[in-house]
């Protein structure tokens, strides 16, 4: 009997019973086995509801004035769906106890057949059964969220349209928000009507579902502009028009870097975004002219910078979530310099594994998960 005490000690029990004799008997039986169990008494279901939540288990007499059959149980569970309820029945109502379990109670006891040990065991089992049911509900919710996340991610993250080009792309995305599917970072790469390859990576300021939706909208708008054959110098101004018309806050801005690749020549425009890094023959940051982010100035230009990458090139585009964690040096962030060092150390990692490996190394250096969204786009020449 003493083995039950550690698991019931200090538990709060609400006894819903209108018979003073039964109330006295239940209190004495519980006190005899475990004096630490605290028993509150309510003589009706409405009085019991006023004491919910705040108890570990409810002992409910099904034969109360004003309650018929399982109505009292249903009222209690409607008031507190998380309540652990053990019903008390008479000798002639055992079938009603079975029906009560089907209606949501965790267990039932037949009066005059329950001693203190049986009561304690029933309370303990009712509480544990309710906890198990709650855990199963949470697990199911998490499974549904995970499944929905996969479907939503498939819909929002792009399939790179590079077929027919000599460019191959690898991508990586991880949201920094808890349980979020996708954040405000975005990227894409497509083969344009003339055969050149266009790519973009961007970061909407702020965090939340509105920013995530805006990021997805900007990506789709950019793809539509490129595939429609809009002149390259007009793409960023048109994209800024979309941002200004669709943003939910007037101060919202977006950093963007676009590249246009033809052979081994790359044209880069940066609107306040970290520049790409050329990986071959060694990791070297490109040095484009950095303009203001989209949405800051209505009348601005983003000057292009044209560079030669050389045969067999690889180009890494990324958002600042990758480099704004702690770096290897005390009181310093990783920044682009630290990323270049990581790339040099990981030069032998296969391209398919490199984006995830970089995030892993950045998290090791940071001492834990990165706080911001991380998007990576790795483009490589397969010619």
Coordinates of N, CA and C in Angstrom, one line a residue, residues 166-168 263-264 280 310-315 379-383:
X166 N 23.5 25.0 -68.5 CA 24.6 24.2 -67.9 C 24.8 24.5 -66.4
X167 N 23.8 25.1 -65.8 CA 23.9 25.5 -64.4 C 23.1 24.5 -63.6
X168 N 23.7 24.1 -62.5 CA 23.0 23.2 -61.5 C 22.9 23.9 -60.2
X263 N 27.5 31.9 -69.5 CA 28.8 31.3 -69.6 C 29.5 31.4 -68.2
X264 N 30.6 32.0 -68.2 CA 31.4 32.2 -66.9 C 31.3 33.6 -66.5
X280 N 35.4 28.7 -56.4 CA 36.5 28.2 -57.2 C 37.3 29.3 -57.9
X310 N 35.4 32.2 -64.4 CA 36.3 31.2 -64.8 C 35.5 29.9 -65.0
X311 N 36.1 28.9 -65.8 CA 35.4 27.7 -66.1 C 35.3 26.8 -64.8
X312 N 34.2 26.0 -64.8 CA 33.9 25.2 -63.6 C 33.6 25.9 -62.3
X313 N 33.0 27.1 -62.5 CA 32.7 28.0 -61.3 C 31.7 27.4 -60.4
X314 N 31.7 27.9 -59.2 CA 30.6 27.6 -58.2 C 30.3 28.9 -57.5
X315 N 29.1 29.2 -57.2 CA 28.7 30.5 -56.6 C 27.7 30.3 -55.5
X379 N 25.0 27.6 -56.8 CA 24.9 27.4 -58.3 C 26.3 27.0 -58.8
X380 N 26.3 26.1 -59.7 CA 27.6 25.6 -60.2 C 27.5 25.3 -61.7
X381 N 28.6 25.4 -62.4 CA 28.8 25.2 -63.8 C 29.1 23.8 -64.0
X382 N 28.2 23.1 -64.8 CA 28.4 21.7 -65.1 C 28.9 21.5 -66.5
X383 N 29.2 22.5 -67.2 CA 29.6 22.4 -68.6 C 31.0 21.7 -68.7

